[in-house]
Amino acid sequence: MQDYRRRVARIDAMTASVQTLPPTAQVVRGTPLAAVALASMVALLVAVPAAGLLLNLGGAGAADAWDHLAGTVLAGYAVNSVLLCTAVGAGTLALGAGCAWLTTAYRFPGASWLSWLLLLPMAMPAYVVAYAYCDLLQFAGPVQSWLRESFGWRAREYWFPEIRSLGGATALLVLALYPYVYLPARAAFLDRPASLAEAARLGGAGAWRRFARIELPLAWPALAGGVLLVVMETLADYGTVSQLAVDTFSVGIFKAWLGLGDRAAASQLALLLLAAVALLMLAERRLRGERRFAGRAAASRRAPPRLGVLGSVLAVAICLLPPLLGFVLPALHLVRLAADEAVVFQAARLAAMAGASFGVAAAAALLVTGLAVLLGYVRRIAPGSGVALLVRFASLGYAVPGAVLAIGILVPLARLDNFLDALADRWFGMDLGLLLTGSVAALLYAYGVRFLAVGLNTVEGGLARITGSMDEAARGLGVSGWRLLARVHLPLLRGPVWVAALLVFVDVLKELPATLALRPFGFETFATHAYALAKDERLADAAVPSLMIVAVALLPVLWASRALRARP
């Protein structure tokens, strides 16, 4: 440790005397061959799922499968998906942007606490929210049972909204996903130039006019990115829409593949879903254009105005309802169900699920974080070459829904297994069976493709805070190449690496479609076990594994809330 501190002090001393070079001058002369090979290999692995879908389109019966889809269910899948994405996108935009504006533009009692309480639904996957509300609001649930007992009603003598519907799915997804808009919107509102809002106020513009003419346009890049993420999560969702009986593309993929055994139809639906995601990303980039945030002058920022009594009550109600309905109420109901089922739930089975869930999540976090560090460093030492483009392509896997990823991975893996089995039989007379299909290795591959962007974004944020002059000073001491990464960058990236590993760990723990499709036989995680129980209408039994997911997912949310409260 003392040797490391002396070396860092020596680097810092040299950094003070080294003139910061332009980015092109900071690049190592000649892009290292290992960097090109690494970036190319990862980009190729990310491209394999899409190639697998294309390969399966040429199989026997593909044309018949398409005709059957087009004539029966395709229109319903498309209409439901479009309506659901539109409604959820609009709902999360209104709820997330509205709450972010209230907590940043005004002062009212509890505003600082509500600003981080609004993040709590991020810890609860949408399908867990659906499990809780299905048990709460179904005909035999506590809400309708209480209504019948209190008013003497019988079945069909009263109207009650149907939770298993498109409207129910919309409401629950909005409650679960609005933080994806709220968090960037709040950051954007905090970063707005205070002088513009002040000038509009002096010019006589009211609160709503300032919000519509100044706040929203300045925050548009953040809002567009948040809504895009919400829509992609909605398209990728399987557990919620399946539980609520809403047929979308993701449900159709699993029905065609696991229910009917029709890989051609499943691949065609998966390609349509992938094309929709690509169009969404292109549309968001076009709509956002070249607009960027204006930097804020924190020193000149005035304290926001204080709301009156009525305004404070309305603001508290508006900001309290989303976390109350999206986290507190379903969490309390799950706790009540878990307490009722704790006696019959097998501790040994829970321990086995915990081992499987935490083991695969930890392995995926280690894999993704390691790749993120390597690719981030590769992009740093070769920013002006094709390597940077390859690294950016490798991070696109996060936009691929889990169901699409599962189909795209299984097709080439099955062909590779068949090839290896035939080769071993021909050369050694051995029957290898399926080595990769339905294995933990396939799961880790899917997780690596899906969540590499999560780790890469966090690690690159840490690398950006390491100045180029520090690299030059280290090279002046004879430290370069991979030694520069190991001896200078990694010690300084300790915090971002831990954050990236934690985020990937939680994302893997919550992932349902890819795990459900690619897991080995008998391999149960909290997510797959909760889904299986909920599918069989054993919602009370599903409470325990669901609560385990929520408890672990709270860790990054609490970290984010701490960082949020640290901001002015």
XYZ file of N, CA and C in Angstrom, residues 192-396:
615
model
N -30.813 23.303 -14.927
C -31.298 24.359 -15.821
C -30.669 25.708 -15.423
N -30.433 26.591 -16.383
C -29.934 27.928 -16.038
C -30.990 28.699 -15.247
N -30.656 29.082 -14.039
C -31.629 29.779 -13.183
C -32.029 31.128 -13.761
N -31.146 31.729 -14.544
C -31.431 33.069 -15.064
C -32.616 33.068 -16.021
N -32.811 31.978 -16.775
C -33.916 31.939 -17.728
C -35.261 31.917 -17.015
N -35.386 31.041 -16.012
C -36.634 30.985 -15.258
C -36.892 32.299 -14.528
N -35.826 32.915 -14.031
C -35.976 34.186 -13.317
C -36.443 35.281 -14.272
N -35.875 35.308 -15.475
C -36.287 36.309 -16.459
C -37.747 36.117 -16.861
N -38.163 34.834 -17.018
C -39.559 34.574 -17.368
C -40.495 34.991 -16.249
N -40.073 34.789 -15.000
C -40.910 35.186 -13.870
C -41.060 36.703 -13.829
N -39.962 37.419 -14.059
C -40.033 38.884 -14.081
C -40.862 39.392 -15.248
N -40.910 38.602 -16.332
C -41.713 38.989 -17.482
C -43.187 38.689 -17.332
N -43.576 38.123 -16.211
C -44.990 37.879 -15.953
C -45.460 36.494 -16.304
N -44.553 35.580 -16.690
C -44.965 34.223 -17.035
C -45.340 33.453 -15.779
N -46.483 32.777 -15.819
C -46.922 31.982 -14.689
C -46.157 30.679 -14.578
N -46.467 29.904 -13.527
C -45.726 28.669 -13.266
C -45.881 27.665 -14.399
N -47.126 27.459 -14.869
C -47.329 26.466 -15.919
C -46.710 26.901 -17.230
N -46.738 28.204 -17.524
C -46.127 28.679 -18.760
C -44.613 28.538 -18.711
N -44.014 28.831 -17.547
C -42.564 28.635 -17.415
C -42.208 27.160 -17.578
N -43.054 26.296 -17.020
C -42.797 24.864 -17.119
C -42.847 24.395 -18.577
N -43.879 24.871 -19.313
C -44.060 24.406 -20.692
C -43.077 25.048 -21.668
N -42.726 26.329 -21.435
C -41.898 27.056 -22.406
C -40.408 27.028 -22.092
N -40.046 26.761 -20.847
C -38.629 26.808 -20.466
C -38.147 25.478 -19.916
N -38.839 24.982 -18.872
C -38.354 23.782 -18.191
C -38.352 22.560 -19.108
N -39.481 22.309 -19.773
C -39.577 21.116 -20.606
C -38.615 21.129 -21.802
N -38.519 22.251 -22.556
C -37.550 22.227 -23.666
C -36.106 21.993 -23.216
N -35.723 22.573 -22.080
C -34.358 22.367 -21.595
C -34.126 20.927 -21.146
N -35.166 20.301 -20.627
C -35.033 18.935 -20.124
C -35.358 17.883 -21.176
N -35.638 18.302 -22.408
C -36.110 17.362 -23.414
C -35.138 16.208 -23.685
N -33.828 16.428 -23.813
C -32.947 15.269 -24.044
C -33.056 14.219 -22.950
N -33.124 14.645 -21.701
C -33.240 13.690 -20.599
C -34.599 13.004 -20.623
N -35.660 13.760 -20.880
C -36.991 13.172 -20.922
C -37.127 12.171 -22.064
N -36.583 12.515 -23.233
C -36.665 11.605 -24.371
C -35.907 10.311 -24.095
N -34.728 10.422 -23.490
C -33.978 9.225 -23.149
C -34.699 8.376 -22.123
N -35.304 9.003 -21.119
C -36.035 8.255 -20.107
C -37.257 7.555 -20.670
N -38.016 8.246 -21.512
C -39.208 7.639 -22.112
C -38.803 6.499 -23.046
N -37.714 6.673 -23.785
C -37.237 5.595 -24.649
C -36.913 4.356 -23.822
N -36.234 4.532 -22.702
C -35.908 3.404 -21.841
C -37.179 2.747 -21.304
N -38.170 3.548 -20.939
C -39.445 3.012 -20.448
C -40.131 2.184 -21.529
N -40.169 2.703 -22.747
C -40.841 1.989 -23.837
C -40.118 0.686 -24.151
N -38.784 0.701 -24.133
C -38.036 -0.526 -24.381
C -38.274 -1.545 -23.270
N -38.342 -1.079 -22.021
C -38.642 -1.991 -20.922
C -40.057 -2.554 -21.052
N -40.980 -1.743 -21.537
C -42.354 -2.223 -21.733
C -42.404 -3.282 -22.825
N -41.706 -3.048 -23.926
C -41.665 -4.039 -24.996
C -40.997 -5.326 -24.534
N -39.982 -5.203 -23.683
C -39.241 -6.379 -23.229
C -39.955 -7.128 -22.117
N -40.933 -6.500 -21.467
C -41.578 -7.117 -20.307
C -42.349 -8.363 -20.719
N -42.192 -9.380 -19.908
C -42.946 -10.618 -20.123
C -43.763 -11.002 -18.891
N -43.152 -10.898 -17.707
C -43.825 -11.339 -16.496
C -45.107 -10.588 -16.212
N -45.090 -9.260 -16.380
C -46.277 -8.450 -16.064
C -47.415 -8.729 -17.034
N -47.136 -8.630 -18.335
C -48.202 -8.802 -19.326
C -48.713 -10.233 -19.348
N -47.827 -11.188 -19.070
C -48.275 -12.577 -19.002
C -49.208 -12.792 -17.813
N -48.855 -12.217 -16.663
C -49.689 -12.350 -15.477
C -51.035 -11.667 -15.655
N -51.062 -10.571 -16.401
C -52.287 -9.792 -16.574
C -53.034 -10.139 -17.857
N -52.603 -11.212 -18.545
C -53.309 -11.741 -19.722
C -53.418 -10.720 -20.852
N -52.336 -10.002 -21.105
C -52.277 -9.056 -22.216
C -51.283 -9.609 -23.239
N -51.762 -9.924 -24.415
C -50.928 -10.541 -25.442
C -50.133 -9.481 -26.193
N -48.848 -9.397 -25.902
C -47.936 -8.519 -26.622
C -46.939 -9.387 -27.389
N -45.969 -8.735 -28.045
C -44.991 -9.494 -28.817
C -44.189 -10.451 -27.939
N -43.806 -10.009 -26.748
C -43.002 -10.873 -25.887
C -43.793 -12.106 -25.452
N -45.076 -11.939 -25.141
C -45.919 -13.088 -24.801
C -46.076 -14.002 -26.010
N -46.249 -13.406 -27.174
C -46.387 -14.203 -28.386
C -45.150 -15.023 -28.691
N -43.969 -14.467 -28.417
C -42.729 -15.206 -28.654
C -42.689 -16.467 -27.802
N -43.023 -16.337 -26.524
C -42.994 -17.502 -25.637
C -44.101 -18.495 -25.978
N -45.267 -18.000 -26.403
C -46.338 -18.914 -26.799
C -45.934 -19.723 -28.025
N -45.347 -19.051 -29.014
C -44.955 -19.753 -30.240
C -43.814 -20.726 -29.991
N -42.901 -20.341 -29.115
C -41.696 -21.138 -28.917
C -41.926 -22.270 -27.914
N -42.335 -21.913 -26.687
C -42.480 -22.920 -25.644
C -43.833 -23.608 -25.689
N -44.868 -22.876 -26.103
C -46.194 -23.475 -26.127
C -46.440 -24.332 -27.347
N -46.084 -23.822 -28.534
C -46.341 -24.534 -29.779
C -45.106 -25.221 -30.348
N -43.928 -24.896 -29.834
C -42.706 -25.495 -30.354
C -42.362 -25.029 -31.758
N -42.825 -23.847 -32.136
C -42.602 -23.324 -33.492
C -41.480 -22.286 -33.433
N -40.248 -22.716 -33.709
C -39.119 -21.805 -33.628
C -39.150 -20.758 -34.732
N -39.667 -21.126 -35.910
C -39.717 -20.162 -37.015
C -40.639 -19.001 -36.665
N -41.821 -19.306 -36.139
C -42.752 -18.244 -35.759
C -42.180 -17.390 -34.633
N -41.533 -18.036 -33.660
C -40.937 -17.282 -32.560
C -39.826 -16.356 -33.068
N -39.024 -16.834 -34.003
C -37.946 -15.999 -34.557
C -38.501 -14.833 -35.347
N -39.587 -15.051 -36.085
C -40.187 -13.959 -36.851
C -40.746 -12.882 -35.926
N -41.414 -13.293 -34.871
C -41.910 -12.321 -33.904
C -40.764 -11.596 -33.203
N -39.696 -12.328 -32.906
C -38.544 -11.719 -32.246
C -37.874 -10.685 -33.146
N -37.778 -10.970 -34.431
C -37.187 -10.000 -35.356
C -38.052 -8.758 -35.486
N -39.363 -8.928 -35.502
C -40.253 -7.768 -35.534
C -40.072 -6.905 -34.290
N -39.946 -7.555 -33.134
C -39.746 -6.812 -31.892
C -38.398 -6.099 -31.906
N -37.377 -6.762 -32.407
C -36.053 -6.141 -32.494
C -36.071 -4.952 -33.455
N -36.783 -5.085 -34.572
C -36.899 -3.971 -35.515
C -37.638 -2.793 -34.887
N -38.665 -3.083 -34.070
C -39.396 -2.006 -33.389
C -38.487 -1.257 -32.422
N -37.636 -1.985 -31.699
C -36.702 -1.338 -30.769
C -35.715 -0.464 -31.531
N -35.205 -0.971 -32.660
C -34.264 -0.188 -33.462
C -34.912 1.092 -33.979
N -36.161 1.004 -34.428
C -36.874 2.199 -34.905
C -37.101 3.193 -33.777
N -37.392 2.693 -32.589
C -37.579 3.583 -31.442
C -36.295 4.344 -31.123
N -35.173 3.649 -31.144
C -33.900 4.312 -30.864
C -33.588 5.367 -31.912
N -33.877 5.045 -33.179
C -33.643 6.018 -34.252
C -34.570 7.217 -34.114
N -35.840 6.969 -33.798
C -36.794 8.065 -33.644
C -36.405 8.975 -32.487
N -35.956 8.376 -31.365
C -35.545 9.194 -30.219
C -34.351 10.066 -30.561
N -33.402 9.516 -31.309
C -32.233 10.307 -31.698
C -32.628 11.447 -32.630
N -33.571 11.177 -33.542
C -34.020 12.232 -34.464
C -34.782 13.321 -33.715
N -35.658 12.910 -32.796
C -36.452 13.896 -32.054
C -35.582 14.753 -31.147
N -34.575 14.132 -30.538
C -33.705 14.884 -29.641
C -32.798 15.809 -30.417
N -32.408 15.370 -31.620
C -31.546 16.196 -32.460
C -30.222 16.478 -31.787
N -29.744 17.700 -31.947
C -28.449 18.103 -31.398
C -28.582 18.909 -30.111
N -29.788 18.906 -29.517
C -29.973 19.699 -28.305
C -29.205 19.113 -27.138
N -28.618 19.977 -26.352
C -27.861 19.569 -25.171
C -28.298 20.421 -23.993
N -27.918 19.984 -22.813
C -28.222 20.762 -21.619
C -27.327 21.981 -21.536
N -27.878 23.068 -21.071
C -27.060 24.233 -20.749
C -26.522 24.066 -19.343
N -25.287 24.388 -19.134
C -24.703 24.254 -17.804
C -25.340 25.227 -16.829
N -25.375 24.847 -15.588
C -26.019 25.702 -14.603
C -24.987 26.538 -13.867
N -25.400 27.645 -13.392
C -24.556 28.473 -12.532
C -25.037 28.284 -11.112
N -24.473 27.285 -10.438
C -24.975 26.911 -9.116
C -24.858 28.059 -8.124
N -23.823 28.854 -8.289
C -23.606 29.913 -7.309
C -24.704 30.964 -7.357
N -25.291 31.168 -8.549
C -26.308 32.200 -8.684
C -27.728 31.670 -8.501
N -27.864 30.370 -8.180
C -29.188 29.794 -8.053
C -29.886 30.308 -6.793
N -31.105 30.776 -6.965
C -31.891 31.221 -5.832
C -32.697 30.064 -5.267
N -33.028 30.146 -4.002
C -33.868 29.125 -3.384
C -35.233 29.125 -4.068
N -35.802 27.958 -4.347
C -37.113 27.903 -5.006
C -38.201 28.503 -4.118
N -39.264 29.017 -4.708
C -40.340 29.623 -3.900
C -41.058 28.569 -3.058
N -41.593 29.003 -1.942
C -42.317 28.106 -1.037
C -43.803 28.122 -1.395
N -44.393 26.939 -1.447
C -45.815 26.822 -1.755
C -46.665 27.157 -0.532
N -47.890 27.600 -0.799
C -48.825 27.847 0.285
C -49.377 26.555 0.853
N -50.335 26.672 1.750
C -50.874 25.495 2.430
C -51.550 24.555 1.432
N -52.455 25.106 0.599
C -53.165 24.259 -0.361
C -52.200 23.667 -1.385
N -51.285 24.493 -1.883
C -50.312 23.996 -2.843
C -49.414 22.925 -2.244
N -49.029 23.089 -0.990
C -48.185 22.095 -0.325
C -48.928 20.768 -0.173
N -50.199 20.840 0.203
C -50.981 19.614 0.355
C -51.086 18.874 -0.975
N -51.373 19.621 -2.052
C -51.475 18.992 -3.377
C -50.132 18.409 -3.813
N -49.047 19.150 -3.585
C -47.726 18.670 -3.990
C -47.346 17.401 -3.241
N -47.604 17.381 -1.930
C -47.290 16.188 -1.138
C -48.122 14.997 -1.614
N -49.400 15.230 -1.905
C -50.266 14.141 -2.357
C -49.796 13.594 -3.698
N -49.451 14.501 -4.620
C -49.019 14.075 -5.952
C -47.714 13.281 -5.870
N -46.777 13.732 -5.040
C -45.468 13.078 -4.957
C -45.469 11.847 -4.051
N -46.468 11.733 -3.169
C -46.511 10.601 -2.251
C -47.243 9.397 -2.851
N -48.222 9.650 -3.704
C -49.009 8.546 -4.256
C -48.175 7.558 -5.089
N -47.285 8.006 -5.983
C -46.528 7.031 -6.783
C -45.711 6.044 -5.960
N -44.866 6.493 -4.993
C -44.146 5.475 -4.206
C -45.063 4.668 -3.301
N -46.166 5.280 -2.855
C -47.100 4.547 -2.002
C -47.759 3.401 -2.768
N -48.216 3.695 -3.993
C -48.887 2.681 -4.795
C -47.913 1.764 -5.516
N -46.723 2.292 -5.850
C -45.775 1.511 -6.639
C -44.805 0.697 -5.815
N -44.693 0.988 -4.499
C -43.754 0.226 -3.679
C -44.341 -0.155 -2.320
N -44.779 0.826 -1.553
C -45.159 0.570 -0.160
C -46.330 -0.404 -0.072
N -47.409 -0.134 -0.812
C -48.598 -0.984 -0.724
C -48.324 -2.408 -1.198
N -47.742 -2.616 -2.395
C -47.450 -4.008 -2.779
C -46.437 -4.689 -1.876
N -45.444 -3.933 -1.370
C -44.463 -4.543 -0.471
C -45.119 -5.000 0.828
N -45.987 -4.167 1.401
C -46.674 -4.557 2.631
C -47.577 -5.763 2.408
N -48.236 -5.814 1.262
C -49.095 -6.965 0.981
C -48.267 -8.234 0.818
N -47.118 -8.130 0.158
C -46.243 -9.296 0.020
C -45.716 -9.756 1.374
N -45.404 -8.800 2.248
C -44.938 -9.160 3.598
C -46.038 -9.899 4.358
N -47.271 -9.423 4.224
C -48.385 -10.107 4.899
C -48.564 -11.522 4.364
N -48.487 -11.675 3.040
C -48.616 -13.002 2.451
C -47.460 -13.906 2.868
N -46.243 -13.328 2.879
C -45.080 -14.123 3.266
C -45.170 -14.566 4.715
N -45.705 -13.720 5.586
C -45.853 -14.093 6.991
C -46.843 -15.243 7.147
N -47.883 -15.243 6.320
C -48.861 -16.325 6.379
C -48.294 -17.645 5.856
N -47.360 -17.543 4.884
C -46.824 -18.740 4.246
C -45.486 -19.178 4.811
N -44.953 -18.448 5.791
C -43.603 -18.739 6.272
C -43.503 -20.127 6.889
N -44.593 -20.628 7.477
C -44.546 -21.916 8.156
C -44.397 -23.058 7.158
N -45.051 -22.941 6.002
C -45.042 -24.043 5.050
C -43.938 -23.925 4.017
N -43.302 -22.783 3.928
C -42.257 -22.616 2.919
C -41.001 -23.349 3.367
N -40.413 -24.131 2.469
C -39.262 -24.945 2.807
C -37.990 -24.109 2.800
N -37.313 -24.100 3.950
C -36.085 -23.320 4.056
C -35.002 -23.865 3.141
N -34.959 -25.190 2.974
C -33.933 -25.783 2.112
C -34.118 -25.343 0.663
N -35.374 -25.291 0.217
C -35.621 -24.868 -1.156
C -35.295 -23.391 -1.343
N -35.592 -22.591 -0.331
C -35.246 -21.180 -0.395
C -33.726 -20.992 -0.462
N -32.997 -21.786 0.313
C -31.541 -21.696 0.289
C -30.993 -22.108 -1.081
N -31.575 -23.133 -1.696
C -31.129 -23.563 -3.025
C -31.377 -22.470 -4.060
N -32.559 -21.834 -3.992
C -32.856 -20.739 -4.919
C -31.930 -19.552 -4.686
N -31.639 -19.266 -3.414
C -30.730 -18.160 -3.106
C -29.345 -18.442 -3.665
N -28.878 -19.687 -3.520
C -27.570 -20.036 -4.066
C -27.526 -19.892 -5.573
N -28.585 -20.378 -6.256
C -28.629 -20.263 -7.717
C -28.725 -18.806 -8.161
N -29.604 -18.047 -7.505
C -29.806 -16.650 -7.903
C -28.561 -15.811 -7.665
N -28.029 -15.881 -6.446
C -26.869 -15.062 -6.116
C -25.617 -15.544 -6.844
N -25.510 -16.851 -7.058
C -24.337 -17.372 -7.750
C -24.257 -16.900 -9.188
N -25.365 -17.041 -9.929
C -25.333 -16.637 -11.336
C -25.268 -15.118 -11.453
N -25.890 -14.394 -10.509
C -25.817 -12.929 -10.554
C -24.399 -12.448 -10.262
N -23.731 -13.083 -9.290
C -22.351 -12.696 -8.982
C -21.410 -13.021 -10.139
N -21.601 -14.189 -10.755
C -20.748 -14.556 -11.895
C -20.966 -13.594 -13.062
N -22.222 -13.240 -13.317
C -22.505 -12.296 -14.403
C -21.936 -10.918 -14.086
N -22.033 -10.473 -12.835
C -21.473 -9.176 -12.447
C -19.963 -9.157 -12.641
N -19.295 -10.247 -12.272
C -17.851 -10.335 -12.457
C -17.486 -10.320 -13.942
N -18.220 -11.087 -14.749
C -17.949 -11.144 -16.183
C -18.183 -9.792 -16.838
N -19.337 -9.197 -16.583
C -19.694 -7.936 -17.238
C -18.761 -6.809 -16.801
N -18.457 -6.746 -15.514
C -17.592 -5.678 -15.029
C -16.186 -5.806 -15.596
N -15.676 -7.034 -15.660
C -14.360 -7.230 -16.261
C -14.321 -6.806 -17.716
N -15.338 -7.218 -18.486
C -15.401 -6.798 -19.892
C -15.560 -5.289 -20.015
N -16.355 -4.691 -19.126
C -16.564 -3.243 -19.184
C -15.262 -2.488 -18.936
N -14.473 -2.950 -17.971
C -13.188 -2.293 -17.694
C -12.261 -2.414 -18.893
N -12.178 -3.606 -19.469
C -11.293 -3.812 -20.618
C -11.740 -2.981 -21.815
N -13.043 -3.001 -22.118
C -13.531 -2.246 -23.279
C -13.446 -0.744 -23.042
N -13.721 -0.304 -21.818
C -13.576 1.121 -21.529
C -12.145 1.590 -21.697
N -11.209 0.774 -21.276
C -9.799 1.137 -21.438
C -9.393 1.111 -22.907
N -9.907 0.115 -23.648
C -9.616 0.037 -25.084
C -10.121 1.285 -25.793
N -11.325 1.705 -25.453
C -11.878 2.911 -26.089
C -11.091 4.154 -25.692
N -10.510 4.139 -24.499
C -9.732 5.293 -24.044
C -8.420 5.417 -24.807
N -7.761 4.303 -25.041
C -6.452 4.372 -25.709
C -6.575 4.443 -27.219
N -7.768 4.204 -27.769
C -7.942 4.272 -29.222
C -9.268 4.931 -29.564
N -9.469 6.197 -29.170
C -10.774 6.829 -29.376
C -11.052 7.209 -30.822
N -10.024 7.385 -31.621
C -10.247 7.858 -32.976
C -10.278 6.770 -34.009
N -10.247 5.515 -33.596
C -10.190 4.411 -34.547
C -11.524 3.696 -34.613
N -11.569 2.626 -35.436
C -12.772 1.825 -35.536
C -13.073 1.062 -34.266
N -12.111 0.985 -33.355
C -12.335 0.285 -32.094
C -13.449 0.959 -31.301
N -13.487 2.289 -31.301
C -14.526 3.004 -30.565
C -15.909 2.645 -31.106
N -16.027 2.494 -32.423
C -17.306 2.109 -33.018
C -17.685 0.685 -32.614
N -16.706 -0.207 -32.564
C -16.976 -1.580 -32.139
C -17.440 -1.632 -30.685
N -16.803 -0.825 -29.849
C -17.192 -0.803 -28.439
C -18.608 -0.265 -28.291
N -18.949 0.752 -29.048
C -20.315 1.288 -28.983
C -21.325 0.256 -29.446
N -20.987 -0.498 -30.484
C -21.882 -1.547 -30.975
C -22.064 -2.634 -29.914
N -20.981 -2.945 -29.195
C -21.055 -3.990 -28.173
C -21.984 -3.612 -27.032
N -22.237 -2.323 -26.848
C -23.101 -1.885 -25.749
C -24.569 -1.814 -26.145
N -24.917 -2.208 -27.373
C -26.304 -2.122 -27.825
C -27.157 -3.284 -27.332
